Coordinates of C-alpha atoms and ligand atoms in Angstrom, one line a residue:
M29 CA 162.2 50.5 -69.7
S30 CA 160.6 54.0 -70.0
K31 CA 160.1 55.4 -73.5
K32 CA 162.4 58.3 -74.4
Y33 CA 162.1 61.3 -76.7
Y34 CA 164.8 63.7 -77.6
I35 CA 163.7 66.8 -79.5
T36 CA 165.6 69.9 -80.5
T37 CA 165.1 73.3 -82.0
P38 CA 168.0 75.0 -83.8
I39 CA 170.2 77.2 -81.6
Y40 CA 169.1 80.8 -82.2
Y41 CA 171.3 83.6 -83.3
P42 CA 171.4 86.1 -80.5
S43 CA 170.3 88.8 -82.9
G44 CA 167.6 90.5 -80.8
N45 CA 165.5 90.1 -83.9
W46 CA 162.9 87.8 -82.4
H47 CA 159.5 88.1 -83.9
I48 CA 156.4 85.8 -84.0
G49 CA 158.0 83.9 -86.9
T50 CA 161.1 83.1 -84.9
C51 CA 159.0 81.6 -82.2
Y52 CA 157.4 79.1 -84.6
T53 CA 160.0 76.3 -84.3
T54 CA 160.1 76.6 -80.5
V55 CA 156.3 76.6 -80.0
I56 CA 155.9 73.6 -82.3
C57 CA 158.6 71.7 -80.5
D58 CA 157.1 72.7 -77.2
A59 CA 153.7 71.3 -78.2
L60 CA 155.4 68.0 -79.4
A61 CA 157.4 67.8 -76.2
R62 CA 154.5 68.4 -73.9
F63 CA 152.4 65.9 -75.9
K64 CA 155.0 63.2 -75.5
R65 CA 155.4 63.9 -71.8
S66 CA 151.6 63.4 -71.4
E67 CA 152.0 60.2 -73.3
G68 CA 154.4 58.9 -70.7
Y69 CA 157.6 59.5 -72.5
E70 CA 160.7 60.8 -70.7
V71 CA 161.4 63.8 -72.8
F72 CA 164.5 65.9 -73.3
Y73 CA 163.8 69.2 -75.1
L74 CA 166.8 71.2 -76.1
T75 CA 167.1 74.7 -77.2
G76 CA 169.8 77.4 -77.0
T77 CA 171.9 80.1 -78.7
D78 CA 174.5 80.1 -81.5
E79 CA 176.9 82.7 -80.2
H80 CA 180.1 82.6 -82.3
G81 CA 181.2 84.2 -85.5
Q82 CA 182.3 87.5 -87.0
K83 CA 178.8 88.9 -87.3
I84 CA 178.2 88.7 -83.6
Q85 CA 181.6 90.1 -82.7
K86 CA 180.9 93.0 -85.0
S87 CA 177.4 93.7 -83.7
A88 CA 178.8 93.9 -80.2
E89 CA 181.7 96.1 -81.2
A90 CA 179.3 98.4 -83.2
K91 CA 177.5 99.0 -80.0
G92 CA 180.7 99.6 -78.1
R93 CA 180.1 96.6 -75.9
K94 CA 182.2 93.7 -74.7
V95 CA 181.0 90.6 -76.7
M96 CA 180.2 88.5 -73.7
E97 CA 178.2 91.3 -72.0
F98 CA 176.3 91.9 -75.2
L99 CA 175.5 88.2 -75.6
N100 CA 174.4 87.8 -71.9
E101 CA 171.8 90.5 -72.5
Q102 CA 170.6 89.0 -75.7
V103 CA 170.3 85.6 -74.1
D104 CA 168.3 87.1 -71.2
T105 CA 165.9 88.6 -73.6
L106 CA 165.5 85.4 -75.6
K107 CA 164.8 83.5 -72.3
K108 CA 162.2 86.0 -71.4
V109 CA 160.4 85.3 -74.8
W110 CA 160.4 81.6 -74.0
E111 CA 159.2 82.3 -70.5
V112 CA 156.3 84.4 -71.8
L113 CA 155.4 81.7 -74.3
D114 CA 155.7 79.0 -71.6
I115 CA 158.3 77.0 -73.5
S116 CA 159.1 73.9 -71.4
Y117 CA 162.7 73.2 -72.5
D118 CA 164.8 70.9 -70.4
K119 CA 168.1 72.5 -71.3
F120 CA 169.3 75.8 -72.8
I121 CA 172.7 75.4 -74.4
R122 CA 175.0 78.4 -75.2
T123 CA 177.8 77.7 -77.6
T124 CA 180.0 80.0 -75.4
D125 CA 179.5 77.5 -72.5
D126 CA 182.9 76.0 -71.6
Y127 CA 181.8 72.4 -71.7
H128 CA 180.5 72.9 -75.3
K129 CA 183.8 74.6 -76.4
E130 CA 185.9 71.9 -74.9
A131 CA 183.8 69.2 -76.5
V132 CA 183.9 70.9 -79.9
Q133 CA 187.7 70.9 -79.7
K134 CA 187.7 67.2 -78.9
I135 CA 185.4 66.5 -81.8
F136 CA 187.7 68.5 -84.1
L137 CA 190.8 66.6 -82.9
K138 CA 189.1 63.3 -83.3
L139 CA 188.1 64.1 -86.9
Y140 CA 191.6 65.5 -87.6
E141 CA 193.3 62.4 -86.2
K142 CA 191.0 60.2 -88.4
G143 CA 192.0 62.2 -91.5
D144 CA 188.5 63.6 -92.0
I145 CA 189.8 67.1 -91.2
Y146 CA 192.8 68.5 -93.1
K147 CA 194.6 71.8 -93.6
S148 CA 194.5 73.6 -97.0
E149 CA 193.7 76.9 -98.5
Y150 CA 190.4 78.6 -98.8
E151 CA 190.0 80.9 -101.7
N152 CA 187.2 83.5 -101.6
M153 CA 186.3 87.1 -101.9
Y154 CA 187.9 89.4 -99.3
C155 CA 187.0 92.9 -98.2
T156 CA 190.2 94.4 -96.9
P157 CA 188.7 97.3 -94.8
C158 CA 186.2 95.0 -93.1
E159 CA 188.8 92.1 -92.9
S160 CA 186.0 89.8 -94.0
F161 CA 185.9 86.8 -96.4
W162 CA 182.7 86.5 -98.4
T163 CA 181.5 83.8 -100.8
K164 CA 180.5 85.1 -104.2
S165 CA 176.9 84.6 -103.5
Q166 CA 177.1 86.7 -100.3
L167 CA 178.4 89.7 -102.2
K168 CA 175.9 92.4 -103.2
D169 CA 176.4 93.5 -106.8
G170 CA 179.9 92.1 -106.5
K171 CA 180.7 94.3 -103.5
C172 CA 181.1 93.7 -99.8
P173 CA 177.6 93.3 -98.3
D174 CA 178.7 95.2 -95.1
C175 CA 180.5 98.3 -96.5
G176 CA 179.7 98.2 -100.2
R177 CA 183.4 98.5 -101.2
E178 CA 185.2 96.3 -103.7
A179 CA 186.0 92.8 -102.6
E180 CA 188.9 90.9 -104.1
L181 CA 189.9 87.3 -104.5
A182 CA 192.2 86.2 -101.7
K183 CA 193.5 83.0 -100.0
E184 CA 193.2 82.0 -96.4
E185 CA 194.7 79.0 -94.7
S186 CA 191.9 76.9 -93.5
Y187 CA 190.9 73.5 -92.2
F188 CA 188.4 71.5 -94.2
F189 CA 186.0 68.7 -93.3
R190 CA 186.1 65.9 -95.9
L191 CA 182.4 66.2 -96.7
S192 CA 182.8 64.7 -100.2
K193 CA 183.8 61.4 -98.7
Y194 CA 180.3 60.9 -97.3
Q195 CA 178.4 61.8 -100.5
D196 CA 177.4 58.2 -101.4
R197 CA 176.4 57.3 -97.9
L198 CA 174.3 60.5 -97.7
I199 CA 172.5 59.8 -101.0
E200 CA 171.8 56.2 -99.8
L201 CA 170.5 57.6 -96.5
I202 CA 168.0 60.0 -98.0
E203 CA 166.9 57.6 -100.8
N204 CA 166.5 54.6 -98.6
N205 CA 165.4 55.9 -95.2
K206 CA 162.3 57.9 -96.1
E207 CA 161.7 58.8 -92.5
F208 CA 165.0 60.5 -92.0
L209 CA 164.2 63.7 -93.9
Q210 CA 160.7 65.1 -93.9
P211 CA 158.5 66.4 -95.5
V212 CA 159.2 64.4 -98.7
S213 CA 159.6 67.6 -100.8
R214 CA 162.8 68.3 -98.9
Q215 CA 164.3 64.9 -99.9
N216 CA 164.1 65.8 -103.6
E217 CA 165.5 69.3 -102.9
M218 CA 168.6 67.9 -101.1
L219 CA 169.1 65.1 -103.6
N220 CA 168.7 67.1 -106.8
N221 CA 170.2 70.5 -105.7
F222 CA 173.1 69.4 -103.6
L223 CA 173.9 65.7 -103.2
R224 CA 173.7 64.5 -106.8
A225 CA 175.4 67.7 -108.0
G226 CA 178.4 66.6 -106.0
L227 CA 179.7 67.7 -102.6
T228 CA 182.8 69.7 -102.0
D229 CA 184.8 69.6 -98.8
L230 CA 183.6 72.1 -96.2
C231 CA 185.8 74.9 -94.9
I232 CA 185.5 74.8 -91.1
S233 CA 188.0 77.3 -89.8
R234 CA 188.9 81.0 -90.1
T235 CA 191.9 83.1 -89.2
S236 CA 190.4 86.5 -90.1
F237 CA 188.5 86.8 -86.8
D238 CA 188.8 85.3 -83.4
W239 CA 185.3 85.1 -81.8
G240 CA 184.9 81.3 -81.8
V241 CA 186.2 78.0 -80.5
K242 CA 190.0 77.9 -80.9
V243 CA 191.2 75.1 -83.2
P244 CA 193.2 72.7 -81.0
L245 CA 196.9 72.6 -81.8
D246 CA 196.5 75.7 -84.1
P247 CA 194.9 78.5 -82.1
R248 CA 195.4 81.1 -84.9
H249 CA 192.3 79.5 -86.3
V250 CA 188.8 79.4 -84.9
V251 CA 186.2 76.8 -85.8
Y252 CA 183.8 78.2 -88.3
V253 CA 180.1 78.1 -87.6
W254 CA 178.5 74.8 -88.6
L255 CA 180.9 72.4 -86.9
D256 CA 180.5 74.4 -83.7
A257 CA 176.8 75.0 -84.0
L258 CA 175.6 71.5 -85.1
S259 CA 177.7 69.8 -82.4
N260 CA 175.4 71.4 -79.8
Y261 CA 172.9 68.6 -80.2
I262 CA 175.4 66.1 -78.7
T263 CA 177.5 68.3 -76.5
A264 CA 174.4 69.4 -74.6
L265 CA 174.0 65.8 -73.6
G266 CA 177.6 65.6 -72.4
F267 CA 179.2 64.0 -75.5
M268 CA 183.0 64.2 -75.1
G269 CA 182.4 65.8 -71.7
E270 CA 182.9 64.6 -68.1
D271 CA 179.5 63.1 -67.7
D272 CA 177.9 61.6 -70.8
K273 CA 174.9 59.9 -69.0
L274 CA 172.4 62.0 -70.9
F275 CA 174.1 61.2 -74.2
K276 CA 174.0 57.5 -73.5
K277 CA 170.3 57.8 -72.5
F278 CA 168.9 60.1 -75.2
W279 CA 171.0 59.9 -78.3
P280 CA 170.1 59.5 -81.1
A281 CA 167.7 62.4 -81.3
D282 CA 164.1 61.6 -82.2
L283 CA 163.5 64.9 -84.0
H284 CA 165.6 67.8 -85.1
M285 CA 163.1 70.5 -86.0
M286 CA 164.0 73.6 -88.0
G287 CA 163.0 76.1 -90.7
K288 CA 163.5 75.0 -94.3
E289 CA 166.5 77.3 -95.0
I290 CA 168.8 75.3 -92.7
V291 CA 167.6 71.8 -93.7
R292 CA 170.7 71.5 -95.9
F293 CA 173.1 71.8 -92.9
H294 CA 171.0 69.3 -90.8
S295 CA 170.5 66.7 -93.5
I296 CA 173.9 66.8 -95.2
I297 CA 176.6 68.3 -93.0
W298 CA 175.3 67.0 -89.7
P299 CA 174.8 63.3 -90.7
A300 CA 178.2 63.4 -92.4
M301 CA 179.8 64.7 -89.2
L302 CA 178.0 61.9 -87.2
M303 CA 179.1 59.3 -89.7
A304 CA 182.7 60.6 -89.3
L305 CA 182.4 60.4 -85.5
D306 CA 180.9 56.9 -85.9
I307 CA 177.8 57.6 -83.8
P308 CA 174.2 56.9 -84.7
L309 CA 172.2 59.4 -86.9
P310 CA 169.1 61.3 -85.6
R311 CA 165.8 59.5 -86.4
K312 CA 164.2 62.5 -88.1
V313 CA 165.1 65.9 -89.5
Y314 CA 162.0 68.0 -90.2
G315 CA 162.1 71.3 -92.2
H316 CA 159.1 73.4 -91.6
G317 CA 157.9 76.3 -93.7
W318 CA 158.0 80.0 -92.8
L319 CA 155.6 82.3 -91.2
L320 CA 155.3 85.1 -93.8
F321 CA 154.2 88.6 -93.3
D322 CA 152.9 90.4 -96.4
G323 CA 154.4 87.6 -98.5
D324 CA 158.0 88.0 -97.1
K325 CA 159.9 86.0 -94.5
M326 CA 159.7 88.3 -91.5
S327 CA 162.8 90.1 -90.6
K328 CA 163.8 93.3 -88.8
S329 CA 165.3 94.8 -91.9
K330 CA 162.0 94.6 -93.6
G331 CA 160.5 96.7 -90.8
N332 CA 157.7 94.3 -90.2
I333 CA 158.7 92.9 -86.9
V334 CA 156.0 91.6 -84.6
D335 CA 157.2 91.4 -81.0
P336 CA 156.1 88.1 -79.4
I337 CA 156.3 89.6 -75.9
V338 CA 154.0 92.5 -76.8
L339 CA 151.6 90.1 -78.6
C340 CA 151.5 87.8 -75.6
E341 CA 151.0 90.6 -73.1
K342 CA 148.1 92.1 -75.1
Y343 CA 146.3 89.1 -76.3
G344 CA 147.5 86.2 -74.2
A345 CA 150.3 83.6 -74.7
D346 CA 147.7 80.9 -75.4
A347 CA 146.4 82.9 -78.4
V348 CA 149.9 83.4 -79.8
R349 CA 150.7 79.7 -79.3
Y350 CA 147.4 78.6 -80.8
F351 CA 147.8 80.8 -83.9
L352 CA 151.3 79.4 -84.6
L353 CA 150.2 75.8 -84.0
R354 CA 147.0 76.1 -86.0
E355 CA 147.4 78.6 -88.8
V356 CA 150.6 77.4 -90.6
P357 CA 149.9 74.3 -92.7
F358 CA 152.7 72.1 -91.5
G359 CA 155.7 71.9 -93.8
N360 CA 154.4 74.9 -95.9
D361 CA 154.5 78.6 -95.4
G362 CA 151.7 80.4 -93.5
L363 CA 150.6 84.0 -93.4
Y364 CA 150.6 86.3 -90.4
S365 CA 148.5 89.4 -90.1
L366 CA 147.0 91.0 -87.1
R367 CA 143.6 90.4 -88.6
A368 CA 144.1 86.7 -89.2
F369 CA 145.5 86.4 -85.7
L370 CA 142.6 88.2 -84.0
N371 CA 140.0 86.4 -86.2
R372 CA 141.4 83.0 -85.2
R373 CA 141.4 84.1 -81.5
N374 CA 137.8 85.3 -81.7
A375 CA 136.5 82.3 -83.6
D376 CA 138.1 79.4 -81.9
L377 CA 139.2 80.5 -78.5
C378 CA 136.6 83.1 -77.6
N379 CA 133.5 81.8 -79.5
S380 CA 133.9 78.0 -79.6
L381 CA 135.8 77.2 -76.5
G382 CA 135.1 80.2 -74.3
N383 CA 131.4 80.2 -75.0
L384 CA 131.0 76.5 -74.4
L385 CA 132.6 76.9 -71.0
S386 CA 130.6 79.9 -69.9
R387 CA 127.3 78.6 -71.2
T388 CA 127.8 75.1 -69.6
T389 CA 129.0 76.3 -66.2
A390 CA 126.4 79.0 -66.0
M391 CA 123.6 76.5 -66.7
I392 CA 124.9 74.0 -64.2
E393 CA 124.9 76.8 -61.6
Q394 CA 121.5 78.1 -62.7
Y395 CA 119.7 74.8 -63.0
F396 CA 121.5 72.5 -60.5
G397 CA 122.9 75.0 -58.0
G398 CA 126.5 74.3 -59.2
I399 CA 126.4 70.6 -58.5
L400 CA 127.2 68.4 -61.5
P401 CA 124.1 66.2 -62.3
A402 CA 124.4 62.5 -63.1
P403 CA 123.8 61.4 -66.6
T404 CA 121.0 58.9 -67.5
A405 CA 120.3 56.9 -70.6
P406 CA 118.3 58.9 -73.1
K407 CA 114.8 57.6 -73.9
D408 CA 113.9 59.6 -76.9
D409 CA 115.4 58.5 -80.2
S410 CA 116.5 62.0 -81.3
D411 CA 118.1 62.5 -77.9
K412 CA 119.9 59.2 -78.3
G413 CA 121.1 60.3 -81.8
Y414 CA 122.5 63.6 -80.4
D415 CA 124.3 61.9 -77.5
L416 CA 125.7 59.1 -79.7
D417 CA 127.1 61.6 -82.2
L418 CA 128.6 63.8 -79.5
K419 CA 130.3 60.8 -77.9
A420 CA 131.5 59.6 -81.3
H421 CA 133.5 62.8 -81.5
A422 CA 134.9 62.2 -78.1
E423 CA 135.7 58.5 -78.3
G424 CA 139.0 57.6 -79.7
L425 CA 139.9 61.3 -79.8
L426 CA 143.3 60.8 -78.1
E427 CA 144.2 58.1 -80.7
R428 CA 143.2 60.5 -83.6
V429 CA 145.2 63.4 -82.1
R430 CA 148.2 61.0 -81.5
D431 CA 148.1 59.8 -85.1
F432 CA 148.3 63.4 -86.3
M433 CA 151.1 64.3 -83.8
D434 CA 153.1 61.2 -84.9
K435 CA 152.9 62.5 -88.4
L436 CA 153.8 66.0 -87.1
L437 CA 150.5 67.3 -88.4
V438 CA 150.1 69.7 -85.6
P439 CA 147.3 71.9 -87.1
E440 CA 145.3 68.8 -87.8
A441 CA 145.7 67.6 -84.2
T442 CA 144.4 70.8 -82.7
N443 CA 141.6 70.9 -85.3
E444 CA 140.5 67.4 -84.2
I445 CA 140.0 68.7 -80.7
F446 CA 138.1 71.7 -81.9
K447 CA 135.8 69.4 -83.9
L448 CA 134.6 68.0 -80.6
I449 CA 134.2 71.5 -79.1
N450 CA 132.2 72.7 -82.1
R451 CA 130.1 69.6 -82.0
A452 CA 129.3 70.3 -78.3
N453 CA 128.2 73.9 -79.2
K454 CA 125.9 72.4 -81.9
Y455 CA 124.6 69.9 -79.2
I456 CA 123.5 72.8 -77.1
D457 CA 121.4 74.2 -80.0
E458 CA 120.0 70.7 -80.7
T459 CA 119.1 69.9 -77.1
T460 CA 118.0 73.4 -76.0
P461 CA 118.6 73.0 -72.3
W462 CA 116.8 76.3 -71.6
V463 CA 113.6 74.7 -73.0
L464 CA 114.2 71.5 -71.0
A465 CA 114.6 73.6 -67.8
K466 CA 111.0 74.8 -68.1
D467 CA 109.6 71.3 -67.7
E468 CA 110.2 69.5 -64.4
S469 CA 109.7 66.1 -66.1
K470 CA 112.7 66.9 -68.3
K471 CA 115.1 67.4 -65.4
A472 CA 116.9 64.1 -65.9
R473 CA 117.4 64.8 -69.5
L474 CA 118.6 68.3 -68.7
G475 CA 121.1 66.8 -66.2
T476 CA 122.4 64.4 -68.9
V477 CA 122.9 67.2 -71.4
L478 CA 124.8 69.3 -69.0
Y479 CA 126.9 66.4 -67.8
N480 CA 127.8 65.6 -71.4
L481 CA 128.8 69.2 -72.0
A482 CA 130.9 69.4 -68.9
E483 CA 132.6 66.1 -69.9
V484 CA 133.5 67.5 -73.3
L485 CA 135.0 70.5 -71.6
R486 CA 137.1 68.3 -69.3
L487 CA 138.3 66.1 -72.1
S488 CA 139.1 69.0 -74.4
A489 CA 141.0 70.7 -71.6
V490 CA 143.1 67.6 -71.0
L491 CA 143.9 67.1 -74.7
L492 CA 144.5 70.8 -75.3
S493 CA 147.1 71.0 -72.5
P494 CA 150.2 70.4 -74.7
F495 CA 149.1 73.2 -77.0
L496 CA 147.6 75.9 -74.7
I497 CA 148.9 76.6 -71.2
S498 CA 146.5 78.8 -69.1
A499 CA 143.1 77.9 -70.7
P500 CA 143.1 74.2 -69.9
Q501 CA 143.8 74.8 -66.2
K502 CA 141.2 77.6 -66.1
I503 CA 138.6 75.2 -67.6
L504 CA 139.6 72.4 -65.2
D505 CA 139.5 74.8 -62.2
C506 CA 135.7 75.0 -62.8
F507 CA 135.5 71.3 -62.0
A508 CA 138.0 71.4 -59.2
L509 CA 140.5 69.4 -61.3
K510 CA 144.2 69.8 -62.2
V511 CA 145.8 69.3 -65.6
P512 CA 146.9 65.7 -65.3
K513 CA 150.6 64.9 -65.8
S514 CA 149.7 62.0 -68.1
F515 CA 146.8 61.2 -70.5
K516 CA 146.6 57.7 -69.1
G517 CA 143.1 57.0 -67.8
E518 CA 142.1 60.7 -68.5
C519 CA 140.8 60.5 -72.0
E520 CA 137.8 58.2 -71.7
F521 CA 134.4 59.8 -72.0
G522 CA 132.6 59.8 -68.6
G523 CA 135.6 60.7 -66.3
L524 CA 133.8 63.5 -64.4
K525 CA 132.1 62.5 -61.2
A526 CA 128.5 63.4 -60.7
G527 CA 128.1 65.5 -57.6
T528 CA 131.2 67.5 -58.3
T529 CA 130.9 71.2 -57.3
V530 CA 131.1 73.3 -60.5
K531 CA 132.3 76.8 -60.4
R532 CA 131.0 79.3 -62.9
S533 CA 133.8 80.3 -65.2
D534 CA 135.4 83.7 -65.6
I535 CA 135.8 84.9 -69.2
L536 CA 138.3 82.6 -70.8
F537 CA 139.1 84.9 -73.8
N538 CA 137.6 88.3 -74.1
R539 CA 136.0 89.1 -77.5
I540 CA 138.0 91.6 -79.5
D541 CA 136.5 94.0 -82.0
V542 CA 138.9 93.3 -84.9
E543 CA 138.4 96.4 -86.9
K544 CA 138.7 98.7 -83.9
E545 CA 141.8 96.9 -82.6
I546 CA 143.5 97.1 -86.0
L547 CA 142.8 100.8 -86.2
A548 CA 144.1 101.3 -82.7
V549 CA 147.3 99.4 -83.4
E550 CA 147.9 101.3 -86.6
K551 CA 147.5 104.6 -84.8
E552 CA 149.9 103.5 -82.1
Q553 CA 152.5 102.4 -84.8
N554 CA 152.3 105.7 -86.7
K555 CA 152.8 107.8 -83.6
Ligands
ME8_606 O1 169.4 79.5 -88.3 N1 159.0 81.6 -89.8 O2 169.3 80.5 -86.2 P1 168.1 81.5 -86.4 C1 159.3 80.4 -89.3 N2 171.7 79.6 -85.6 N3 160.5 80.1 -88.7 C2 161.4 81.1 -88.6 C3 161.2 82.4 -89.1 C4 159.9 82.6 -89.7 N4 159.6 83.8 -90.2 N5 162.3 83.1 -88.8 C5 163.1 82.3 -88.2 C6 169.9 79.7 -87.2 N6 162.6 81.1 -88.1 C7 171.2 79.0 -86.7 C8 170.8 77.6 -86.5 S1 171.4 75.1 -85.6 C9 172.7 74.1 -85.4 C10 172.0 76.7 -86.1 C11 163.3 79.9 -87.5 O3 168.1 82.3 -85.2 C12 164.4 79.3 -88.3 O4 163.9 78.7 -89.4 O5 168.3 82.3 -87.7 C13 165.1 78.4 -87.4 O6 164.4 77.2 -87.3 C14 165.0 79.2 -86.0 O7 163.9 80.2 -86.3 C15 166.3 79.8 -85.6 O8 166.8 80.6 -86.6

């Protein structure tokens, strides 16, 4: 039986507010999905959009647009972002898809019939001119956050999900299954701030707006956000639909990945819903940190938006992916600045990786007419030492990277590959091939050195292929190889065949003058 892996991002609000921070969850999941595919897993990677609710209806109306037209445009833009970043999702769900809406209604009905959904009254703050209900915490200085006018206490007939019934089971889940919610800090947060404080039942319908899934049997109501949104993880697989083969094959999810602000919904409301539906729980919920910009979570309202499409077009999608994967300590917040991004690009991609490739392929061309020489056993003790140390960085590398990926330590996994690349650059300085080339009797040694360097490049390209997209293939092009579909048999040192024709590389990543570039971008922004 083949190994399976089901991974999900949250479904995105079609806000148009997509910046480099918003791409974080998707890029991380993409690297994990690609890594698992290379490990021979059958992967299902789900992403999509969260399209219901009053805010969306109002955004469309404010622009004088039909809601569905507005949404289609937003979704096209989001898909373009994922295309530019080379996100390898298997399915894109939209909560406005008919099959999703029908399944949500069936889920609602099932929970209602079971007694886990009941009708009651929802009491909250109401802004009459905006026809909007707000929780007290949503109000700004006690006033409506949209129009700034007074809001008053009002009652609305609503359906409720019996969340409180699942409190003890949820506490038991988080206390006893340490793998379920990660990182560990989020467990304490959920237990102390929410679960032990006591859960109240969750209001899951509204009558004050109509942009949503209609409540079956009571179409004055629409299903309110979380029941609709969270269900996407199972409706996308056909749960309660005509064909539930994918559900049978892939559920339970191996990993729900999301930013820390929505962990509560995924580790409390979602498992409670699944318990009520009597279906297995996801294996892991992971709440990552935020990419911060000048110390704040990025958002359009703060005027510090960084457009991922522009960044990818200017500096390359690989550089954007690499920054996201490498720079944010996993589980914690990370800082974005153009300077940090460009420095990282210059240091790792241009200097370490790019230089290793250009130096190695140029020397193979210059000294061996572009034909890869065969390695021989080193005679000299210091040569032996250099070779052994280089190989020690290469041997077992897949296992070390896998170990980090299994623990979701993505920056550490990429760093492990760069340790080999940096070791290879040091190896060039130690073995000084340009000196060996002057002495005909050192030709065999020179051949060994260049073979070892070429082999490091091959191995690095193979292992980098889940993280970067264009660079690994460009590296392998020099050795007339393709990125392999699977790591199997590709990660042992010595895979390159002597006699292979080696093509001198083009520039992999151009070097950017950071100060000049920052000045130019600032000038552009102030225009
Ligand atoms: O929350 N740094 O959607 P969303 C890191 N529709 N991650 C960030 C980020 C930043 N600066 N900004 C956003 C929603 N994200 C709901 C989900 S799921 C059933 C419903 C991440 O569009 C954020 O943490 O606001 C989340 O993981 C993802 O972008 C989508 O956020």
